[in-house]
Coordinates of C-alpha atoms in Angstrom, one line a residue:
X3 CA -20.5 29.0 0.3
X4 CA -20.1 30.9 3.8
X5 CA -23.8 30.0 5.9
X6 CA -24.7 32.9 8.0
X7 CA -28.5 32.5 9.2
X8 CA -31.5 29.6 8.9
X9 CA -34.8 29.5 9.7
X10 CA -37.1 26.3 10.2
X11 CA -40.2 27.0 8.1
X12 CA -43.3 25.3 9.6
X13 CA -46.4 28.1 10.3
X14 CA -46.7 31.8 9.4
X15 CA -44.8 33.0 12.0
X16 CA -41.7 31.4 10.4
X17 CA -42.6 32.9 7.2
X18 CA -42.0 36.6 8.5
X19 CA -38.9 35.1 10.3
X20 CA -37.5 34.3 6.9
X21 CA -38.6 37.5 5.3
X22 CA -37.4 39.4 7.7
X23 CA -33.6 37.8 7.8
X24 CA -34.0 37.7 4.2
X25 CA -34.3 41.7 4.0
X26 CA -31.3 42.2 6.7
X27 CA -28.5 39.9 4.9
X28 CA -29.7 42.0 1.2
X29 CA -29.1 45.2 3.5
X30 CA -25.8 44.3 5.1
X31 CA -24.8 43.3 1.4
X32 CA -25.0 46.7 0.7
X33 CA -28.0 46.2 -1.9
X34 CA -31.0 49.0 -2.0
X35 CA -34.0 48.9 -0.7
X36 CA -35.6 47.5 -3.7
X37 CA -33.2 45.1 -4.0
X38 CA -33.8 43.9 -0.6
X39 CA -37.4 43.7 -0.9
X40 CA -37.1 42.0 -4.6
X41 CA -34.5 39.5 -3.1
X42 CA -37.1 39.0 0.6
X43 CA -40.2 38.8 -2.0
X44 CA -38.3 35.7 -4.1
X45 CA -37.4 34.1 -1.1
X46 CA -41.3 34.4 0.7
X47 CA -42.4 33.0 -2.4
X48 CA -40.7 29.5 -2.2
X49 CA -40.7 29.6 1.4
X50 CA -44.6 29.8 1.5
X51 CA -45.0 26.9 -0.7
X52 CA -43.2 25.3 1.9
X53 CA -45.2 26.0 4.9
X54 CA -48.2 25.2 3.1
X55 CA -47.3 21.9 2.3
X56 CA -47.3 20.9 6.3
X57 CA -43.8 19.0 6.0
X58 CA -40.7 20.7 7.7
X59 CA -38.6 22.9 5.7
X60 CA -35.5 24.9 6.4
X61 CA -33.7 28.2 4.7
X62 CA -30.4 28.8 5.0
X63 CA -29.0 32.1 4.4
X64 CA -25.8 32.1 2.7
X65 CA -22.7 34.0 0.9
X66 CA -21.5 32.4 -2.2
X67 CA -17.8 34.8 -2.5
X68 CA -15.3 32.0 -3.2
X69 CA -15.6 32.9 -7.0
X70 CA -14.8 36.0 -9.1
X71 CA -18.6 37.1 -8.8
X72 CA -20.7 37.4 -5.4
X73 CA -24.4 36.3 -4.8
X74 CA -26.6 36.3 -1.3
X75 CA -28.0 32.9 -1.5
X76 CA -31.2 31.5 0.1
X77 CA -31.0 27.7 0.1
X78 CA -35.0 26.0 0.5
X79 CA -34.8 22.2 1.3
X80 CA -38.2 20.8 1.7
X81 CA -38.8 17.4 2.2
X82 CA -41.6 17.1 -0.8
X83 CA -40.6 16.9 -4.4
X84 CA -41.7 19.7 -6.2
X85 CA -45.6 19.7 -7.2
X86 CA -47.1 22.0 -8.8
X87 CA -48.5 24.8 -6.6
X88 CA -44.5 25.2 -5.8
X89 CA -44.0 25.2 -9.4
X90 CA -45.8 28.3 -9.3
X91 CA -43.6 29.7 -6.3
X92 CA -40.6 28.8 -7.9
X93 CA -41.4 30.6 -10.7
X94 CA -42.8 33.8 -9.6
X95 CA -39.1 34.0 -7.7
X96 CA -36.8 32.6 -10.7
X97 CA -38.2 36.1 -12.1
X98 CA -36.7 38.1 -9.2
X99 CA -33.1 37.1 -8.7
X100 CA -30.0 36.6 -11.1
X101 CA -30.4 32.5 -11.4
X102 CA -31.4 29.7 -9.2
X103 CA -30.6 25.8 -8.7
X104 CA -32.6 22.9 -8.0
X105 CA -31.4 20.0 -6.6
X106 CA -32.7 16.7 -5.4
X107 CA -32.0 13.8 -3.7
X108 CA -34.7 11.2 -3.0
X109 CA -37.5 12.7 -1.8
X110 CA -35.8 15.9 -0.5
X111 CA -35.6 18.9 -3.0
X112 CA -33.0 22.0 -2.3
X113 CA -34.3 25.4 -4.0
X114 CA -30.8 27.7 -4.1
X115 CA -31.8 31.7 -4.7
X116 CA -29.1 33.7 -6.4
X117 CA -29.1 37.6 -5.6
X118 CA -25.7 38.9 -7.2
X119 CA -23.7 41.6 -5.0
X120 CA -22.2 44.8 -7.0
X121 CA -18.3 44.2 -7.3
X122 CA -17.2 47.0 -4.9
X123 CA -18.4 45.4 -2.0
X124 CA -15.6 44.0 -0.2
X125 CA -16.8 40.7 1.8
X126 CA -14.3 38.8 4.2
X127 CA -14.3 36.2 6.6
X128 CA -14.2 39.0 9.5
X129 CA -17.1 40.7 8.0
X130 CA -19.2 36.7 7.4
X131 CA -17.9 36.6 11.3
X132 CA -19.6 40.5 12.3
X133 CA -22.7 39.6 10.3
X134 CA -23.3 36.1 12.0
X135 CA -22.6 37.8 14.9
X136 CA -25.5 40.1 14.3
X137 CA -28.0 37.3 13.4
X138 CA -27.6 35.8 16.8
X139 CA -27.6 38.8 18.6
X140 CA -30.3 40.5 16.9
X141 CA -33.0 41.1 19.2
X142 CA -36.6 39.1 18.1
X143 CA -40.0 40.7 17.3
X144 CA -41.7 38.4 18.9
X145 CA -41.8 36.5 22.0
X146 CA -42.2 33.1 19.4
X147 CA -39.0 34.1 17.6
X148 CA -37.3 34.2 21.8
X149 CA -38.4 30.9 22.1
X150 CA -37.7 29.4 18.7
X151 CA -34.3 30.8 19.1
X152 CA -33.7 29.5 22.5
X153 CA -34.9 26.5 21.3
X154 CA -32.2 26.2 18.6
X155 CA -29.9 27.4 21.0
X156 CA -30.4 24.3 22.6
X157 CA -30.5 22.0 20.3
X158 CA -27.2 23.4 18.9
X159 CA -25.5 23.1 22.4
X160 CA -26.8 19.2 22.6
X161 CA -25.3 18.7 19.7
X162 CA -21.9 20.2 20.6
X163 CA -22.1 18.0 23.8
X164 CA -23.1 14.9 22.0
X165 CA -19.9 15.4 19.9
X166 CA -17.6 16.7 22.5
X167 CA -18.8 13.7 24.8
X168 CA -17.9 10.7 21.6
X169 CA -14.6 12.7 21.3
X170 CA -13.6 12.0 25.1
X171 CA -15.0 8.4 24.5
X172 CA -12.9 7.5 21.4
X173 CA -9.7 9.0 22.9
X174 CA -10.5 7.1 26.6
X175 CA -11.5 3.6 24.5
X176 CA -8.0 4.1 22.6
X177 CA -5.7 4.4 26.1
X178 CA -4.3 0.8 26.3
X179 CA -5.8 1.2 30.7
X180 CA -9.5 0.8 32.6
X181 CA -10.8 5.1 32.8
X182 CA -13.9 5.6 34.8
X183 CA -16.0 8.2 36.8
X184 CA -17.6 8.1 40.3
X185 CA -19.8 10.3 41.7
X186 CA -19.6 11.6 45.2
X187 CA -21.5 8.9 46.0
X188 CA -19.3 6.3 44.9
X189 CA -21.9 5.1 42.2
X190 CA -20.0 4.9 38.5
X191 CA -21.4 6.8 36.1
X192 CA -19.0 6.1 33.1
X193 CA -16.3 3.2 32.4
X194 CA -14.5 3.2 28.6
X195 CA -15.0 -0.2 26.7
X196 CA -11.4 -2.0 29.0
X197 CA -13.8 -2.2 32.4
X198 CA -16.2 -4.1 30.7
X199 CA -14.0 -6.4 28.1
X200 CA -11.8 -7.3 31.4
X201 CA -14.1 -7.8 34.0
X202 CA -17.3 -9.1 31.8
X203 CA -19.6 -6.5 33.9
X204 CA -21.7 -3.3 32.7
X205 CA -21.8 -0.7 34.4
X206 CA -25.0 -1.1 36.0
X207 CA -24.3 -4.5 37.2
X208 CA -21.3 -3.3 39.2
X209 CA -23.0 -0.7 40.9
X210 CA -25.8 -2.8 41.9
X211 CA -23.5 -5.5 42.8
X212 CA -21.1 -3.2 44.2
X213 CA -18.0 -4.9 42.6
X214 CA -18.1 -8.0 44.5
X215 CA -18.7 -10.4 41.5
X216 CA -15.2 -8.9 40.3
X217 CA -12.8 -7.9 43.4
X218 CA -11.1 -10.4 45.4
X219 CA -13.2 -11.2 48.7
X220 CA -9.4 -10.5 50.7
X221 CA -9.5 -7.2 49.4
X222 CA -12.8 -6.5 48.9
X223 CA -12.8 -4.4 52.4
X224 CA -9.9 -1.9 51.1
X225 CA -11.4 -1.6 47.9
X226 CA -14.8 -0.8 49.4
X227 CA -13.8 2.4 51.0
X228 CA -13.2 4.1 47.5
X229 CA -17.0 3.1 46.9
X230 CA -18.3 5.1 50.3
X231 CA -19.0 8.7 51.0
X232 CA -15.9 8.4 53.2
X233 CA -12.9 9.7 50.9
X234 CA -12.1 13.6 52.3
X235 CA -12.6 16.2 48.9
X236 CA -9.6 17.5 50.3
X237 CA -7.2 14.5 49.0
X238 CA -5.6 14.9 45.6
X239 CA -5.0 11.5 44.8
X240 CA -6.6 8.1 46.2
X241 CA -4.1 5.0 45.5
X242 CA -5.0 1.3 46.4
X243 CA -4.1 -2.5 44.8
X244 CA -6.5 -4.7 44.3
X245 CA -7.1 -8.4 42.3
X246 CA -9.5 -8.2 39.6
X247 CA -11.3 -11.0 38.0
X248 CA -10.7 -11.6 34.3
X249 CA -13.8 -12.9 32.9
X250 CA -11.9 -15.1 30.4
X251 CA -9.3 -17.2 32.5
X252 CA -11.4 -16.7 35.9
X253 CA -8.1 -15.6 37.5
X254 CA -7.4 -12.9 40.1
X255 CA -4.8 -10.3 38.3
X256 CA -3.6 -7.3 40.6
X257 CA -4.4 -3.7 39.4
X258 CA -3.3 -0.8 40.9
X259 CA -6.3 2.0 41.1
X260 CA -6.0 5.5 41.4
X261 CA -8.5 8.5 42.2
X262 CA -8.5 12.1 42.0
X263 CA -11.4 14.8 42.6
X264 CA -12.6 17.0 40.2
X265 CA -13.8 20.3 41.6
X266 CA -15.8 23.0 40.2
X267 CA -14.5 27.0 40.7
X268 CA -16.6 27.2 43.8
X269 CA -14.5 24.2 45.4
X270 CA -17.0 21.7 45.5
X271 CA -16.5 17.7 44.6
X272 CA -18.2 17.3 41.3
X273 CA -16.7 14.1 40.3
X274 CA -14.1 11.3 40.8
X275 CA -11.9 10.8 37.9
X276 CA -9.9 7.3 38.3
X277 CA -7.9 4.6 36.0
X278 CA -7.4 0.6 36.7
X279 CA -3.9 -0.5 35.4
X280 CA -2.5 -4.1 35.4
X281 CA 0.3 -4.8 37.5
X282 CA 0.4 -8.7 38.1
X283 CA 3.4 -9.0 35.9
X284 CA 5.3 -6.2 38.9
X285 CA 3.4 -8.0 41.8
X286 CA 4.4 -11.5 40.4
X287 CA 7.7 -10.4 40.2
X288 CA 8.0 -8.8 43.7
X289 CA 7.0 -12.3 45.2
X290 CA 9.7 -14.0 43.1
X291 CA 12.3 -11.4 44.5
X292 CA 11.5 -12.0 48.3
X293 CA 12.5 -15.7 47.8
X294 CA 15.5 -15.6 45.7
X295 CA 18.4 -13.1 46.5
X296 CA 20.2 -13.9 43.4
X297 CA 17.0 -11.7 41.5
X298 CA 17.7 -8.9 43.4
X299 CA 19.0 -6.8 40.5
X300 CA 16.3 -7.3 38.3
X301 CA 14.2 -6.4 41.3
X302 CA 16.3 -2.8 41.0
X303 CA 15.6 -2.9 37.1
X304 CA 11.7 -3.7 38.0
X305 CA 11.6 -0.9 40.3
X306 CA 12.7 1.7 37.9
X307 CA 10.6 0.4 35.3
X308 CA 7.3 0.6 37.7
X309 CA 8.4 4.4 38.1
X310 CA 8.8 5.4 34.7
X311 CA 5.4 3.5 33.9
X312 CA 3.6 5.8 37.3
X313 CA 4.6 8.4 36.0
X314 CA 3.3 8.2 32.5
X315 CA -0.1 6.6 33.6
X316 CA 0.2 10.1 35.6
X317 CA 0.9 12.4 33.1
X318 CA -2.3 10.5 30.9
X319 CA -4.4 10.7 34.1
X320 CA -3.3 14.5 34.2
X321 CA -4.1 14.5 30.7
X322 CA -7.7 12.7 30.8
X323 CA -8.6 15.1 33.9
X324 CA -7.8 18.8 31.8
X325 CA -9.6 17.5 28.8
X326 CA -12.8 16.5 30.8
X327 CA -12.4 20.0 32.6
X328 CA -12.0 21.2 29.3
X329 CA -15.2 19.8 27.9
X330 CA -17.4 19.7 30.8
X331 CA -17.0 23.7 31.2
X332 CA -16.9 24.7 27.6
X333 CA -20.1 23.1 26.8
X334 CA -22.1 23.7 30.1
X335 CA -20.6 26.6 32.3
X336 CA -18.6 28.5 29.9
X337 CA -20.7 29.1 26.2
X338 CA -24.0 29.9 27.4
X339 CA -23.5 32.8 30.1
X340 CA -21.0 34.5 27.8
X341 CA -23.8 34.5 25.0
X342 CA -26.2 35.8 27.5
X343 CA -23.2 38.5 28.8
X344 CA -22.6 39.6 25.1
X345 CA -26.1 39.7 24.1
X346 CA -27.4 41.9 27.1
X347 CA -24.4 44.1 27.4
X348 CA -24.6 45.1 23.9
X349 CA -28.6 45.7 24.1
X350 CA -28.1 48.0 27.1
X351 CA -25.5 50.0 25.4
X352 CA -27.3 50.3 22.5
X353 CA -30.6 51.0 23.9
X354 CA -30.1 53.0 27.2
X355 CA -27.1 55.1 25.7
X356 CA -28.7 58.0 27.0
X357 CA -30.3 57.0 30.0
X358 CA -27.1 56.0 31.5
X359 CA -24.4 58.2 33.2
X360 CA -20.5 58.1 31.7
X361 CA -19.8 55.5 34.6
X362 CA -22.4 53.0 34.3
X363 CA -21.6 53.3 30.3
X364 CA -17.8 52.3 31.4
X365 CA -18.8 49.7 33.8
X366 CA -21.4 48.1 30.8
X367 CA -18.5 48.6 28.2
X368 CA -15.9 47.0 30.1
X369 CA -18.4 44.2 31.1
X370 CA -19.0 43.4 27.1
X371 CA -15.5 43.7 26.5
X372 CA -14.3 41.5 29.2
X373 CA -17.2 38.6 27.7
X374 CA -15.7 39.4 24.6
X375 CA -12.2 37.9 25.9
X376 CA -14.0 35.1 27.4
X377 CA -15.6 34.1 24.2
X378 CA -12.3 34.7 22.4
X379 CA -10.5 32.3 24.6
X380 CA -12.9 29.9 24.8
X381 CA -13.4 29.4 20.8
X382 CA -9.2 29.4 21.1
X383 CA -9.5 26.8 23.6
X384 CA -11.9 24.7 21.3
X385 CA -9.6 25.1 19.0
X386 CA -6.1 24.1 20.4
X387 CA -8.4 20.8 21.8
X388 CA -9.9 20.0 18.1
X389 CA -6.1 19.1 16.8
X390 CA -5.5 16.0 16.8
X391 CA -3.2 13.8 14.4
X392 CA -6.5 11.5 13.9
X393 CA -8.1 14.3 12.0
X394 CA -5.0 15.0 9.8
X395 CA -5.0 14.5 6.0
X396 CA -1.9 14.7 4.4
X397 CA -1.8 15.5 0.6
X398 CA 0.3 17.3 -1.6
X399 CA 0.0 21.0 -0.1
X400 CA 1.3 24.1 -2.5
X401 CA 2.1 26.5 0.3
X402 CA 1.8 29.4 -2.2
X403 CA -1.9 28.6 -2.2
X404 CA -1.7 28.7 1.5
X405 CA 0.1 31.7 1.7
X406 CA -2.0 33.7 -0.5
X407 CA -5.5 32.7 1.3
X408 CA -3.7 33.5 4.5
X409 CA -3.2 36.9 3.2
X410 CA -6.7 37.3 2.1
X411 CA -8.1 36.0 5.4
X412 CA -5.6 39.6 7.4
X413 CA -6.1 42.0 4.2
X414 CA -7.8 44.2 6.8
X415 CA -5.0 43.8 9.4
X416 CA -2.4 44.3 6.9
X417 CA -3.8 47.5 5.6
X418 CA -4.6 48.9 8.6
X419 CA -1.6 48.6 10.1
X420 CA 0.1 49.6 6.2
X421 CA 2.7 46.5 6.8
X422 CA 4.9 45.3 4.2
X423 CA 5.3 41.6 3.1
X424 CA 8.4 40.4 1.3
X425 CA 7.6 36.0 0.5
X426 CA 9.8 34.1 -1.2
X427 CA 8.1 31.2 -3.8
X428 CA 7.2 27.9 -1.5
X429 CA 7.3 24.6 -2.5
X430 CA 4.9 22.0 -2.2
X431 CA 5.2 19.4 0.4
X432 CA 3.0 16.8 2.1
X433 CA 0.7 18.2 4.4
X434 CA -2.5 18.8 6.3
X435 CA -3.7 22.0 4.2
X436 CA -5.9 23.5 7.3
X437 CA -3.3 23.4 9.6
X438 CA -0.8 25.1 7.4
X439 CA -3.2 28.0 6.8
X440 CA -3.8 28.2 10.5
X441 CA -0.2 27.9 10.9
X442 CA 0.9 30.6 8.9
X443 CA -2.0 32.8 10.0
X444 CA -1.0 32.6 13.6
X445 CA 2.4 33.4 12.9
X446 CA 1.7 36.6 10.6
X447 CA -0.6 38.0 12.9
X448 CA 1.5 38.1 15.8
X449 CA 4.5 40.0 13.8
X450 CA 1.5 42.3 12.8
X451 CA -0.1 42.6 16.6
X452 CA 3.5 43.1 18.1
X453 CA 4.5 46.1 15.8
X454 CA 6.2 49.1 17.0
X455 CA 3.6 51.8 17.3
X456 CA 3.8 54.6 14.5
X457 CA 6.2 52.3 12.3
X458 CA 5.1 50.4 9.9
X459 CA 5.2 46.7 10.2
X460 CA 8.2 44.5 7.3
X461 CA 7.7 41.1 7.5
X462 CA 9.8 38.7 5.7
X463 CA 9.5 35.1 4.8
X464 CA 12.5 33.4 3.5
X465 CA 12.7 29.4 3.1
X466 CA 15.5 27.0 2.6
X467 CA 15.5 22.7 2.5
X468 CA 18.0 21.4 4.3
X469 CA 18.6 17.5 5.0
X470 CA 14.7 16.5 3.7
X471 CA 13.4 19.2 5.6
X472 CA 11.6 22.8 4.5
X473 CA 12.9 26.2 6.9
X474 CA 10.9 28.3 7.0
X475 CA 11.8 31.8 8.4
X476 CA 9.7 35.2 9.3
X477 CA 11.2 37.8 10.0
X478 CA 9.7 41.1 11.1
X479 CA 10.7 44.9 12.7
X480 CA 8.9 44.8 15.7
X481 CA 9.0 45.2 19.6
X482 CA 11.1 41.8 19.8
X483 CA 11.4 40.4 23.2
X484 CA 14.0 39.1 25.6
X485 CA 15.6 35.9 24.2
X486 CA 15.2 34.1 27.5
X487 CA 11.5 34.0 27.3
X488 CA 11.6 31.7 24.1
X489 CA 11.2 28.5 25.5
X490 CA 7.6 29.6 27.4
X491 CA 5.9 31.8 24.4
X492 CA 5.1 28.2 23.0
X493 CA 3.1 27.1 25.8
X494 CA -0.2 27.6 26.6
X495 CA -1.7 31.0 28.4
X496 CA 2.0 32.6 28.0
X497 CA 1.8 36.3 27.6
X498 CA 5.1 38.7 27.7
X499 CA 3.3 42.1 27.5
X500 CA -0.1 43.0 29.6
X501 CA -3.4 42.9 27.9
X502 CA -4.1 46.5 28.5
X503 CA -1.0 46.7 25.8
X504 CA -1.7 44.0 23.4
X505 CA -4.9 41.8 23.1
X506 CA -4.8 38.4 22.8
X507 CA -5.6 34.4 24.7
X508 CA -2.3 33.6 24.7
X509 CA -2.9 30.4 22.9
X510 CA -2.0 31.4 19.4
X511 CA 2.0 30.6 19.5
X512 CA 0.9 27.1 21.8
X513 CA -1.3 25.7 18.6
X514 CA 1.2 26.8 16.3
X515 CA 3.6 24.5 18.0
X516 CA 0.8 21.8 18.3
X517 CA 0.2 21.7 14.3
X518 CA 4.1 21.7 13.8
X519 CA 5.0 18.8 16.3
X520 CA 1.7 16.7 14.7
X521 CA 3.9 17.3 11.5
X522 CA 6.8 16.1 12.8
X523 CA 8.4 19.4 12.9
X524 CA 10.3 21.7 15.2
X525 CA 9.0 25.5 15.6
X526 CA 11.8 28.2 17.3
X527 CA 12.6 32.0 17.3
X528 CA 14.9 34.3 18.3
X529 CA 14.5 37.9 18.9
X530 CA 15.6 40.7 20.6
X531 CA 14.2 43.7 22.2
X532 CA 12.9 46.5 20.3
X533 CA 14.8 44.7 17.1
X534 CA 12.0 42.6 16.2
X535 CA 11.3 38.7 16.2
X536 CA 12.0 36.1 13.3
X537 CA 10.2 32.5 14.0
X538 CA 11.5 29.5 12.5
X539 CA 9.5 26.9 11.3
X540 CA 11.1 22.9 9.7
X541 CA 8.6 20.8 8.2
X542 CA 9.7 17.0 6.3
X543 CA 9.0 17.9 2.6
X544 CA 7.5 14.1 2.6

């Protein structure tokens, strides 16, 4: 069941809300009028019963078109158990729509509304996509519904925070190192669980105490000067060693601790973004060496090793630093302003069409279409950063099954464009079934987006096992590209053709090779220009 709308049902203001969204999925379902009113009528009937009460309700606006027939749904959960004045609602709706559900659990009873939706009416998951897109941007009839949707808005975006923010947590708590964040002013403002298990101190407690229950008092003075408003912006990275005291033993160990700035686009210092590793073991060693000669190779060996160790604690450090970018301006710089961008741009196209002259409708349409790329790359972007191999479940996957719903999920694409698909049976192998589907759908539509104009696009998929693994091969007729651009269409923001030619974030082929490597697999291709492209992908069968 596909949600597309809700509404929070708490006065009579809500109650026209609900009617209102109620009338507009029954019309974009391609039902008459009177079936629109019939299906609005059943679901105001319910819904007042709900407002009446005084508890908090909510109806959610649904498609149910996972099964041979189709129904517009309109979920009711309301916190009261069923009495009898809803009895009465309930029934005076049961007599309006095709057949309904009730469902309870404790004290919380759902009502489901079933409207059934002719059989010619094609629904997809681009068309659930246009009409969602619809409900948010639909304009409100009221300044209440401006506010109640802002309000929701909000609360959404808090949400999306909340779970972006225990994401970078668990990942940060994981990384066998001390992570933490200063602000300009040298004050910490967030430490993963390692600060606090080493050095026995909270975070408040070093910042009022300004480290110097924990940092030796011989190089407290050094250390310091990372905790003043003395460190230039203009440095890129801020390296010291320091002893730290381990609140189990009550020794002194020697860390080395790094900083680097975090800057917004304008320039300006938001953050410092640093990491505490132990290096007693190197430091220890280093005294031993300056005494003995006859160490003096290991000292080489020790060397190398503290290199190879720098520059992983780099590459994580490098890692940490994109992903709080990521997060910090995908949930409060990026979503909002492209919303607003969208949202505005469309209204002034749509209402002042003929009040505006043929350049200020270019400049307007190129503005919505350029916050239409930004939204596109950001939801890619949220994307490519929500696989991870935590989230994986691996389970017998039949890859025909994929297959065909990936084929559902581009039946537009593939008629439009009148390609040609030739897939051999697949077997079943051990997999994450999500991933697969995106997989394949990433793959099929960029043979389909890099067609040769006025040819129609053959695509090809062929499979083989060799030594345990599954090779899997498409193959398709179009533009092709030069074979010495295969090892960079896998990474991220790659593009081999200008977006005035071909749309697109660049991101698709980079999470492709993300879901493959988290399968232990290999993704390549070879090509050639104007002779089309075939992509191979090897997945373990177990």
């Amino acid at each position: 069941m596909q949600e597309i709308a809700r509404v929070t049902l708490e006065n009579e203001m809500d109650l026209i809300l609900a009617h209102k969204r109620s009338m507009k999925l029954a019309e974009l379902s391609g039902l008459s009028l009177s079936a629109q009113t019939t299906f609005a009528t059943a679901v105001s009937e319910v819904s007042r019963t709900t407002i009446e009460t005084g508890k908090k309700g909510c109806l959610v606006l649904s498609v149910e078109n996972e099964q041979r027939d189709k129904y517009i749904v309109a979920c009711l959960i309301n916190e009261n158990e069923i009495d009898a004045r809803a009895r009465e609602g309930l029934e005076n709706a049961r007599k309006l729509v095709n057949k309904y559900n009730i469902l309870t659990k404790g004290a919380q009873t759902s009502i489901e509304l079933f409207f059934y939706i002719l059989p010619p009416f094609r629904i997809d998951i681009f068309k659930l996509d246009e009409w969602r897109q619809l409900f948010r941007n639909e304009p409100p009839i009221s300044p209440y519904e401006e506010l109640k949707r802002k309000n929701e808005q909000l609360q959404d975006l808090s949400e999306k925070v909340q779970k972006s923010e225990a994401q970078y947590k668990v990942l940060t708590n994981a990384l066998p190192l001390i992570i933490f964040s200063l602000n300009p002013q040298g004050e910490l403002i967030y430490a993963n669980e390692w600060l606090t298990r080493f050095s026995g101190e909270t975070i408040e407690s070093l910042n009022n105490g300004k480290w110097k229950h924990v940092i030796h008092k011989d190089d407290y003075d050094s250390f310091s000067l990372l905790l003043k408003n003395g460190i230039t912006s203009d440095a890129v990275t801020v390296k010291t060693q320091t002893r730290i005291k381990n609140k189990k033993t009550g020794e002194y160990l020697w860390h080395q601790v790094s900083l680097s700035p975090l800057k917004n686009d304008l320039g300006e210092l938001q953050y410092w973004i640093g990491y505490i590793v132990d290096i007693h073991a190197q430091k220890v060693y280093e005294q031993t060496l300056m005494d003995n000669f006859e160490l003096k190779q290991t000292q080489e060996q020790l060397k190398d090793n503290q290199l190879m160790m720098e520059k992983y604690i780099d590459e994580l450090n490098r890692s940490n630093r994109e992903l709080t970018q990521f997060a910090f301006i995908a949930s409060h710089d990026l979503q909002e302003p492209v919303r607003k961008l969208l949202f505005y741009s469309d209204f002034l196209l749509q209402k002042y069409k003929g009040n505006i002259d043929e350049k200020g409708m270019e400049y307007l349409q190129n503005m919505h279409s350029a916050s239409q790329r930004m939204r596109n790359l950001i939801q890619d972007l949220l994307l490519f950063s929500q696989i991870h191999r935590e989230k994986m479940e691996f389970r017998a996957t039949d890859l025909n099954v994929i297959m065909n719903e990936m084929l559902q999920d581009l039946e537009i694409s593939i008629e439009e464009k009148q390609a040609r698909l030739t897939i051999d049976p697949l077997p079943t192998i051990q997999a994450d079934e999500v991933m697969m589907r995106q997989l394949f759908t990433n793959i099929i539509a960029n043979s389909l987006k890099y067609s040769k104009p006025g040819q129609s696009p053959e695509i090809k998929v062929t499979n083989r096992e060799v030594d345990g693994f599954l090779e899997i091969a498409f193959e398709d007729n179009g533009i092709g590209f030069d074979e010495k651009y295969v090892s960079q269409i896998f990474t991220l923001f790659q593009r081999l053709h200008t977006r005035e030619l071909y749309e697109g974030t660049g991101l698709g082929l980079a999470i492709c090779r993300k879901i493959v490597e988290l399968h232990n697999g290999k993704i390549s291709a070879e090509a050639k220009e104007g002779k089309g492209a075939t992509f191979y992908v090897s997945l373990p069968l177990n």
